[in-house]
Amino acid sequence: MDFLGGGQNLVTEDVTVVEGDVATISCRVKNSDDSVIQLLNPNRQTIYFRDFRPLKDSRFQLVNFSNSELRVSLTNVSVSDEGRYFCQLYTDPPQEIYTTITVLVPPRNLIIDIQKEIAVEGEEIELNCTAMASRPATTIRWFKGNKELRGKSEVEQWSDMYTVTSQLLLRVGREDDGIPVICLVDHPAVKDLQIQRYLEVMYKPEVRVSKNYPVQGLTREGEPLELSCSVFGKPQPTDMRWLRVDDEMPQHVVLSGTNLLISNLNKTDNGTYRCEASNVVGKSYEDYMLFVYDPPTTLPPPTTTTTTTTTTTIPTTIADTTATTEPAVHGFTQLPNSAEELDYGDLSDSRAGEEGSIRTVDHAVIGGVVAVVVFAMLCLLIILGRYFARHKGTYFTHEAKGADDAADADTAIINAEGGQNNSEEKKEYFI
């Protein structure tokens, strides 16, 4: 909008319109004095004089006429309608003001072209997006999924129209397979105009080996092992196999589809097992390293009862010290001869059951047994000491045995055991 010839009393606004839409031109008078208002086109031909239309173009229609406003609409606007339109007020001196109509043209066509319909993982492909015959020139934006990418654009002008071509170089991976690449047009005449193409990427197989059994823990001798192989690729791999690296596959291994099964592990199964798959793109594999551990060790049957019996019977047996102590140290299942002695048949069965696991007996148990044996030997020494002390006392009092019941000393000597004999022995005979 601009003023010509001192047109401060006239008011109008510039108009921007999309091709094919309706443009409305308004000429307004701020301080009306009943002067005549007229509207002229860019060629300065009168469109309306007051409420009369001299111009024969029926696309112009009167919307409103009064002493203070002349409003006219223009339907089906084209690029040729673009330019300056003049509002005139017949005063002394005359006043004039102009408004500019700008016509926007959205792209006539939007085309996306991809260099290769099917790409291979790791390749760089070229995509081109073209927006034809727009006004003004469009801005093209690229997206891969939700991520915006940077392209390189070129603009060509044909008469009053512009054609824009944007180039995108993209290195594709397996994660791009099935992802849309979007060409989006940024233009004031149009919203959300876009075109997209889905990427198709081929890639070599992806191999994953998982252990089905045992789910957790170590692989031990005598236990089963089951491995499963999962394979993905594009195109889908047609060749999948199990093999043992640097060695032959054991004969007892069972292969069932994608699974490998060993029902009874042993040390000869140690090694690296490989699941291998291939397609037209390439070959992939994943290894599983097998190490077979020893079978789990188990403690012998509870021996609490046997140990308790040994402890309670040793102090009451003194006849044969060798028989009492020696078996307790080596076998620690034999007991001394007594009324509480266990049956030798049961002890033999117990020893037979313990021979396979005697190496795993806890050191604390061995220490306990040694302590019991030492205690038994101490008890034995005490009992032997008391025994010898008792016999020594009997020897010293033997001569006076039976004297406790005598009334006096003479009678005690006579009643003492052997006392008469001693008297008789002391008699002397003189011839």
Coordinates of C-alpha atoms in Angstrom, one line a residue:
M1 CA 0.0 0.0 0.0
D2 CA 1.2 3.5 -0.8
F3 CA -0.1 7.0 -1.2
L4 CA 0.0 9.1 -4.3
G5 CA -1.0 12.8 -4.7
G6 CA -1.6 13.4 -1.0
G7 CA -4.0 10.6 -0.5
Q8 CA -3.8 10.6 3.3
N9 CA -7.7 10.5 3.4
L10 CA -7.7 7.1 1.6
V11 CA -7.0 3.7 3.2
T12 CA -6.4 0.2 1.7
E13 CA -4.3 -3.0 2.2
D14 CA -2.1 -5.2 0.1
V15 CA -3.6 -8.6 -0.8
T16 CA -1.9 -12.0 -1.1
V17 CA -3.9 -14.7 -2.6
V18 CA -3.4 -18.3 -3.9
E19 CA -3.9 -18.9 -7.5
G20 CA -7.6 -19.8 -8.1
D21 CA -8.9 -18.2 -4.9
V22 CA -10.8 -14.9 -4.4
A23 CA -9.0 -11.6 -3.8
T24 CA -10.9 -8.7 -2.1
I25 CA -9.9 -5.1 -2.7
S26 CA -11.1 -2.3 -0.4
C27 CA -10.9 1.4 -0.9
R28 CA -12.0 3.4 2.3
V29 CA -12.4 7.1 3.0
K30 CA -11.5 8.3 6.5
N31 CA -13.3 11.6 6.4
S32 CA -16.1 11.3 3.8
D33 CA -17.4 14.4 2.0
D34 CA -19.5 12.5 -0.6
S35 CA -16.7 12.6 -3.1
V36 CA -16.7 9.9 -5.9
I37 CA -14.6 6.7 -5.4
Q38 CA -13.4 4.6 -8.2
L39 CA -11.1 1.5 -8.6
L40 CA -8.6 1.0 -11.5
N41 CA -6.6 -2.1 -12.6
P42 CA -2.8 -2.2 -13.2
N43 CA -3.5 -1.0 -16.8
R44 CA -5.3 2.0 -15.2
Q45 CA -8.6 0.8 -16.7
T46 CA -11.6 1.7 -14.5
I47 CA -13.1 -1.4 -12.8
Y48 CA -15.8 0.4 -10.8
F49 CA -16.9 4.0 -10.8
R50 CA -19.0 4.4 -7.7
D51 CA -21.3 1.3 -8.0
F52 CA -21.0 1.0 -11.8
R53 CA -18.7 -1.4 -13.6
P54 CA -17.4 -0.2 -16.9
L55 CA -15.0 -3.1 -17.3
K56 CA -16.6 -6.2 -18.9
D57 CA -14.6 -8.7 -16.8
S58 CA -17.3 -10.5 -14.8
R59 CA -14.8 -11.9 -12.3
F60 CA -15.0 -8.5 -10.6
Q61 CA -18.0 -8.2 -8.4
L62 CA -19.2 -5.3 -6.1
V63 CA -19.2 -6.4 -2.5
N64 CA -20.0 -3.0 -0.8
F65 CA -20.5 0.6 -1.9
S66 CA -21.1 3.7 0.3
N67 CA -19.8 7.2 0.7
S68 CA -16.9 5.9 2.8
E69 CA -16.0 2.5 1.1
L70 CA -15.8 0.7 -2.2
R71 CA -15.2 -3.0 -1.9
V72 CA -14.7 -5.3 -4.9
S73 CA -14.0 -9.0 -5.2
L74 CA -12.0 -10.8 -7.8
T75 CA -12.7 -14.5 -8.3
N76 CA -10.5 -17.2 -9.8
V77 CA -7.3 -15.2 -9.5
S78 CA -4.5 -16.0 -11.9
V79 CA -0.9 -14.9 -12.1
S80 CA -1.9 -12.4 -14.8
D81 CA -4.0 -10.5 -12.2
E82 CA -1.0 -9.8 -10.1
G83 CA 0.1 -6.1 -9.9
R84 CA -1.0 -2.7 -8.5
Y85 CA -4.6 -1.6 -8.2
F86 CA -5.5 2.1 -7.7
C87 CA -8.1 3.7 -5.4
Q88 CA -9.0 7.3 -6.5
L89 CA -11.1 9.9 -4.7
Y90 CA -12.4 12.8 -6.8
T91 CA -11.6 15.8 -4.6
D92 CA -9.7 19.0 -5.2
P93 CA -7.0 18.1 -5.6
P94 CA -7.7 14.4 -6.4
Q95 CA -6.3 11.7 -4.1
E96 CA -5.0 8.3 -5.1
I97 CA -3.6 5.3 -3.3
Y98 CA -2.6 1.8 -4.6
T99 CA -2.7 -1.8 -3.3
T100 CA -0.7 -4.7 -4.5
I101 CA -2.1 -8.1 -5.3
T102 CA 0.4 -11.0 -5.0
V103 CA -0.5 -14.3 -6.4
L104 CA 1.0 -17.5 -4.9
V105 CA 1.3 -20.6 -7.1
P106 CA 1.8 -24.0 -5.3
P107 CA 4.0 -26.6 -7.0
R108 CA 2.3 -28.2 -9.9
N109 CA 3.8 -31.6 -9.2
L110 CA 6.0 -33.2 -6.6
I111 CA 8.2 -36.1 -7.7
I112 CA 10.6 -38.3 -5.7
D113 CA 13.1 -40.5 -7.5
I114 CA 15.4 -43.1 -5.9
Q115 CA 18.5 -44.4 -7.6
K116 CA 18.1 -48.0 -6.6
E117 CA 14.8 -49.6 -5.7
I118 CA 16.6 -52.3 -3.6
A119 CA 19.8 -51.4 -1.8
V120 CA 22.4 -53.5 -0.1
E121 CA 23.5 -52.7 3.5
G122 CA 26.4 -50.3 3.5
E123 CA 25.7 -48.8 0.0
E124 CA 25.2 -45.1 -0.6
I125 CA 22.1 -44.3 -2.6
E126 CA 20.9 -41.1 -4.2
L127 CA 17.4 -39.7 -3.9
N128 CA 16.0 -36.7 -5.8
C129 CA 12.8 -34.7 -5.1
T130 CA 11.5 -32.1 -7.6
A131 CA 8.8 -29.5 -7.0
M132 CA 7.7 -28.1 -10.4
A133 CA 6.3 -24.7 -11.4
S134 CA 5.8 -22.9 -8.1
R135 CA 5.8 -19.2 -7.2
P136 CA 7.8 -18.2 -5.3
A137 CA 10.4 -21.0 -5.3
T138 CA 9.7 -23.7 -2.8
T139 CA 12.0 -25.0 0.0
I140 CA 12.4 -28.8 0.1
R141 CA 13.1 -30.6 3.4
W142 CA 14.1 -34.3 3.8
F143 CA 13.2 -36.7 6.6
K144 CA 14.1 -40.3 7.3
G145 CA 11.4 -41.4 9.7
N146 CA 11.3 -38.5 12.3
K147 CA 14.9 -37.4 11.7
E148 CA 15.5 -34.5 9.4
L149 CA 18.3 -34.8 6.9
R150 CA 20.2 -32.2 4.9
G151 CA 19.9 -32.2 1.1
K152 CA 21.3 -30.0 -1.7
S153 CA 18.9 -27.9 -3.7
E154 CA 19.0 -26.3 -7.2
V155 CA 16.5 -23.7 -8.5
E156 CA 15.5 -23.2 -12.1
Q157 CA 13.3 -20.3 -13.3
W158 CA 10.9 -20.6 -16.2
S159 CA 9.1 -17.4 -17.0
D160 CA 7.4 -16.4 -13.7
M161 CA 7.6 -20.0 -12.3
Y162 CA 10.3 -21.8 -10.4
T163 CA 11.3 -25.5 -10.4
V164 CA 13.3 -26.7 -7.4
T165 CA 15.3 -30.0 -7.3
S166 CA 16.8 -31.3 -4.0
Q167 CA 19.4 -34.2 -3.9
L168 CA 19.9 -36.5 -0.9
L169 CA 22.8 -38.9 -0.5
L170 CA 22.1 -41.6 2.0
R171 CA 24.2 -44.5 3.2
V172 CA 21.8 -47.3 4.3
G173 CA 22.0 -50.0 6.9
R174 CA 19.8 -52.9 8.0
E175 CA 18.0 -50.6 10.4
D176 CA 16.8 -48.5 7.4
D177 CA 14.8 -51.4 5.9
G178 CA 11.1 -50.4 5.7
I179 CA 11.8 -46.8 6.9
P180 CA 10.1 -44.0 4.9
V181 CA 12.1 -41.3 3.3
I182 CA 10.0 -38.1 3.1
C183 CA 10.3 -35.2 0.8
L184 CA 8.4 -32.2 2.3
V185 CA 7.6 -29.0 0.6
D186 CA 7.7 -25.7 2.5
H187 CA 5.7 -23.1 0.6
P188 CA 3.3 -20.3 1.6
A189 CA 0.6 -21.5 -0.8
V190 CA 0.3 -25.0 0.5
K191 CA 0.5 -26.9 3.7
D192 CA 1.6 -30.5 4.4
L193 CA 2.5 -31.2 0.8
Q194 CA 4.8 -34.2 0.8
I195 CA 5.7 -37.4 -0.9
Q196 CA 7.5 -40.5 0.5
R197 CA 9.3 -43.7 -0.5
Y198 CA 10.0 -46.7 1.7
L199 CA 13.6 -48.0 1.7
E200 CA 14.2 -51.6 0.9
V201 CA 17.6 -52.8 2.2
M202 CA 19.0 -56.3 1.9
Y203 CA 21.5 -57.4 4.6
K204 CA 23.4 -60.6 5.5
P205 CA 22.0 -62.8 8.3
E206 CA 22.0 -61.9 11.9
V207 CA 22.7 -65.0 14.1
R208 CA 22.0 -65.4 17.8
V209 CA 22.8 -68.5 19.8
S210 CA 21.0 -69.0 23.1
K211 CA 21.1 -71.8 25.8
N212 CA 17.8 -73.4 26.5
Y213 CA 19.1 -75.8 29.1
P214 CA 20.5 -75.5 31.6
V215 CA 18.9 -72.1 31.9
Q216 CA 21.4 -71.0 34.6
G217 CA 24.5 -72.4 36.1
L218 CA 27.3 -74.5 34.8
T219 CA 27.3 -77.2 32.2
R220 CA 28.3 -80.3 34.1
E221 CA 29.3 -83.8 33.2
G222 CA 26.4 -86.2 32.9
E223 CA 23.8 -83.4 32.4
P224 CA 22.0 -82.4 29.1
L225 CA 22.7 -79.3 27.0
E226 CA 20.3 -77.7 24.5
L227 CA 21.3 -74.8 22.3
S228 CA 19.0 -72.8 20.0
C229 CA 20.0 -70.7 16.9
S230 CA 17.9 -67.7 15.8
V231 CA 18.6 -66.4 12.3
F232 CA 17.3 -63.2 10.7
G233 CA 18.2 -61.6 7.3
K234 CA 16.9 -60.1 4.1
P235 CA 16.3 -62.1 2.1
Q236 CA 15.6 -64.8 4.7
P237 CA 18.6 -67.2 5.0
T238 CA 18.0 -70.5 3.3
D239 CA 21.2 -72.2 4.5
M240 CA 21.7 -72.7 8.3
R241 CA 23.9 -75.3 9.9
W242 CA 25.7 -76.3 13.1
L243 CA 29.3 -77.2 13.2
R244 CA 32.2 -77.8 15.7
V245 CA 35.1 -75.5 15.1
D246 CA 38.4 -77.3 14.5
D247 CA 37.0 -80.7 15.3
E248 CA 34.3 -83.1 14.2
M249 CA 30.8 -83.0 15.6
P250 CA 30.4 -85.7 18.4
Q251 CA 28.3 -88.7 17.2
H252 CA 25.9 -88.4 20.1
V253 CA 24.9 -84.8 19.3
V254 CA 21.3 -84.5 18.0
L255 CA 20.5 -81.7 15.5
S256 CA 16.8 -80.9 15.2
G257 CA 16.0 -77.9 13.0
T258 CA 17.7 -74.9 14.6
N259 CA 18.4 -76.7 17.9
L260 CA 21.5 -78.7 19.1
L261 CA 21.1 -81.3 21.9
I262 CA 23.6 -83.3 23.9
S263 CA 21.7 -85.5 26.3
N264 CA 24.7 -86.7 28.4
L265 CA 27.7 -84.3 28.5
N266 CA 31.3 -85.5 29.0
K267 CA 34.7 -84.0 28.9
T268 CA 35.2 -84.9 25.2
D269 CA 32.4 -82.5 24.3
N270 CA 34.5 -79.5 25.2
G271 CA 35.0 -77.1 22.3
T272 CA 33.4 -74.3 20.2
Y273 CA 30.1 -74.9 18.5
R274 CA 29.1 -72.6 15.7
C275 CA 25.8 -71.7 14.2
E276 CA 26.3 -70.5 10.6
A277 CA 23.8 -69.0 8.1
S278 CA 24.0 -67.4 4.7
N279 CA 22.0 -65.6 2.0
V280 CA 22.7 -63.8 -1.3
V281 CA 24.2 -60.9 0.6
G282 CA 26.7 -62.8 2.7
K283 CA 27.4 -65.2 5.6
S284 CA 27.3 -64.8 9.3
Y285 CA 27.8 -66.9 12.4
E286 CA 27.9 -66.9 16.2
D287 CA 30.0 -69.2 18.4
Y288 CA 29.2 -71.0 21.7
M289 CA 32.2 -72.1 23.8
L290 CA 31.4 -75.3 25.8
F291 CA 33.3 -76.3 28.9
V292 CA 32.1 -79.3 30.8
Y293 CA 32.6 -79.1 34.5
D294 CA 32.9 -82.0 37.0
P295 CA 29.6 -83.4 38.3
P296 CA 28.3 -81.8 41.5
T297 CA 29.7 -83.2 44.7
T298 CA 27.5 -84.5 47.5
L299 CA 28.2 -84.9 51.2
P300 CA 28.1 -88.4 52.8
P301 CA 25.0 -89.5 54.7
P302 CA 24.6 -87.8 58.2
T303 CA 27.1 -89.3 60.7
T304 CA 25.9 -87.5 63.8
T305 CA 24.5 -90.7 65.4
T306 CA 27.7 -92.7 64.8
T307 CA 29.9 -89.9 66.3
T308 CA 27.7 -89.7 69.4
T309 CA 27.8 -93.4 70.0
T310 CA 31.6 -93.4 69.8
T311 CA 31.8 -90.7 72.4
T312 CA 29.5 -92.4 74.9
T313 CA 31.0 -95.8 74.7
I314 CA 34.8 -95.1 74.8
P315 CA 35.0 -94.2 78.5
T316 CA 33.3 -97.6 79.6
T317 CA 35.7 -99.8 77.6
I318 CA 39.2 -100.4 79.0
A319 CA 40.1 -104.0 78.1
D320 CA 41.8 -103.3 74.8
T321 CA 43.1 -99.8 74.1
T322 CA 44.2 -100.8 70.6
A323 CA 40.8 -101.9 69.6
T324 CA 39.3 -98.7 71.0
T325 CA 41.4 -96.0 69.4
E326 CA 42.8 -97.3 66.2
P327 CA 39.6 -97.9 64.2
A328 CA 38.2 -94.6 65.3
V329 CA 41.1 -92.7 63.6
H330 CA 41.1 -94.5 60.2
G331 CA 37.6 -95.6 59.5
F332 CA 35.7 -93.7 62.3
T333 CA 32.9 -96.1 61.8
Q334 CA 34.0 -99.0 64.2
L335 CA 33.0 -99.0 67.8
P336 CA 34.6 -100.8 70.9
N337 CA 33.2 -104.0 72.2
S338 CA 30.4 -103.1 74.6
A339 CA 26.7 -103.5 75.2
E340 CA 26.0 -100.5 73.0
E341 CA 28.2 -101.7 70.1
L342 CA 26.6 -101.3 66.6
D343 CA 26.2 -104.3 64.4
Y344 CA 29.3 -104.9 62.3
G345 CA 27.1 -105.6 59.2
D346 CA 25.6 -102.1 59.4
L347 CA 29.0 -100.5 59.8
S348 CA 30.4 -102.3 56.8
D349 CA 27.5 -101.0 54.6
S350 CA 28.0 -97.5 55.9
R351 CA 31.8 -97.7 55.1
A352 CA 31.0 -98.9 51.6
G353 CA 28.6 -96.0 51.0
E354 CA 31.2 -93.5 52.3
E355 CA 34.3 -94.7 50.3
G356 CA 33.2 -92.8 47.2
S357 CA 32.9 -89.4 49.0
I358 CA 35.5 -89.7 51.9
R359 CA 37.6 -87.0 50.1
T360 CA 34.9 -84.4 50.5
V361 CA 34.4 -84.8 54.3
D362 CA 34.5 -81.4 55.9
H363 CA 37.7 -80.5 57.8
A364 CA 35.6 -79.5 60.8
V365 CA 34.2 -83.0 61.1
I366 CA 37.8 -84.5 61.0
G367 CA 38.9 -82.1 63.7
G368 CA 35.9 -83.1 65.8
V369 CA 36.7 -86.7 65.5
V370 CA 40.4 -86.1 66.5
A371 CA 39.2 -84.2 69.5
V372 CA 36.9 -87.0 70.5
V373 CA 39.7 -89.5 70.2
V374 CA 42.1 -87.4 72.4
F375 CA 39.3 -87.0 75.0
A376 CA 38.8 -90.8 75.0
M377 CA 42.5 -91.4 75.5
L378 CA 42.6 -88.9 78.4
C379 CA 39.6 -90.7 80.0
L380 CA 41.3 -94.0 79.5
L381 CA 44.5 -92.8 81.3
I382 CA 42.4 -91.6 84.2
I383 CA 40.6 -94.9 84.6
L384 CA 43.9 -96.9 84.4
G385 CA 45.4 -94.6 87.0
R386 CA 42.6 -95.2 89.4
Y387 CA 42.7 -99.0 88.7
F388 CA 46.4 -99.3 89.7
A389 CA 45.9 -97.1 92.7
R390 CA 43.1 -99.3 94.0
H391 CA 45.2 -102.5 93.7
K392 CA 48.1 -100.9 95.5
G393 CA 45.9 -100.1 98.5
T394 CA 44.7 -103.7 98.8
Y395 CA 48.3 -105.0 99.1
F396 CA 49.2 -102.7 102.0
T397 CA 46.1 -103.7 104.1
H398 CA 46.1 -107.4 103.4
E399 CA 47.8 -108.4 106.7
A400 CA 45.2 -106.8 108.8
K401 CA 42.2 -108.0 106.8
G402 CA 39.5 -109.2 109.2
A403 CA 40.9 -107.2 112.2
D404 CA 38.1 -104.6 112.0
D405 CA 35.6 -107.0 113.7
A406 CA 38.0 -108.0 116.7
A407 CA 37.2 -106.8 120.3
D408 CA 40.9 -106.2 121.1
A409 CA 44.3 -106.3 119.6
D410 CA 45.1 -109.9 120.6
T411 CA 41.9 -111.2 119.1
A412 CA 42.5 -109.1 115.9
I413 CA 45.8 -110.8 115.4
I414 CA 44.4 -114.2 116.0
N415 CA 41.4 -113.5 113.7
A416 CA 43.5 -112.0 111.0
E417 CA 43.7 -114.0 107.8
G418 CA 46.7 -116.2 108.0
G419 CA 47.5 -115.0 111.5
Q420 CA 47.3 -118.5 113.0
N421 CA 49.5 -119.9 110.4
N422 CA 52.1 -117.3 111.1
S423 CA 51.9 -118.1 114.8
E424 CA 52.5 -121.7 114.1
E425 CA 55.3 -120.9 111.8
K426 CA 57.0 -119.0 114.6
K427 CA 57.0 -121.9 117.0
E428 CA 60.4 -123.4 117.8
Y429 CA 61.0 -127.0 118.9
F430 CA 64.1 -127.8 121.0
I431 CA 65.3 -131.3 121.0

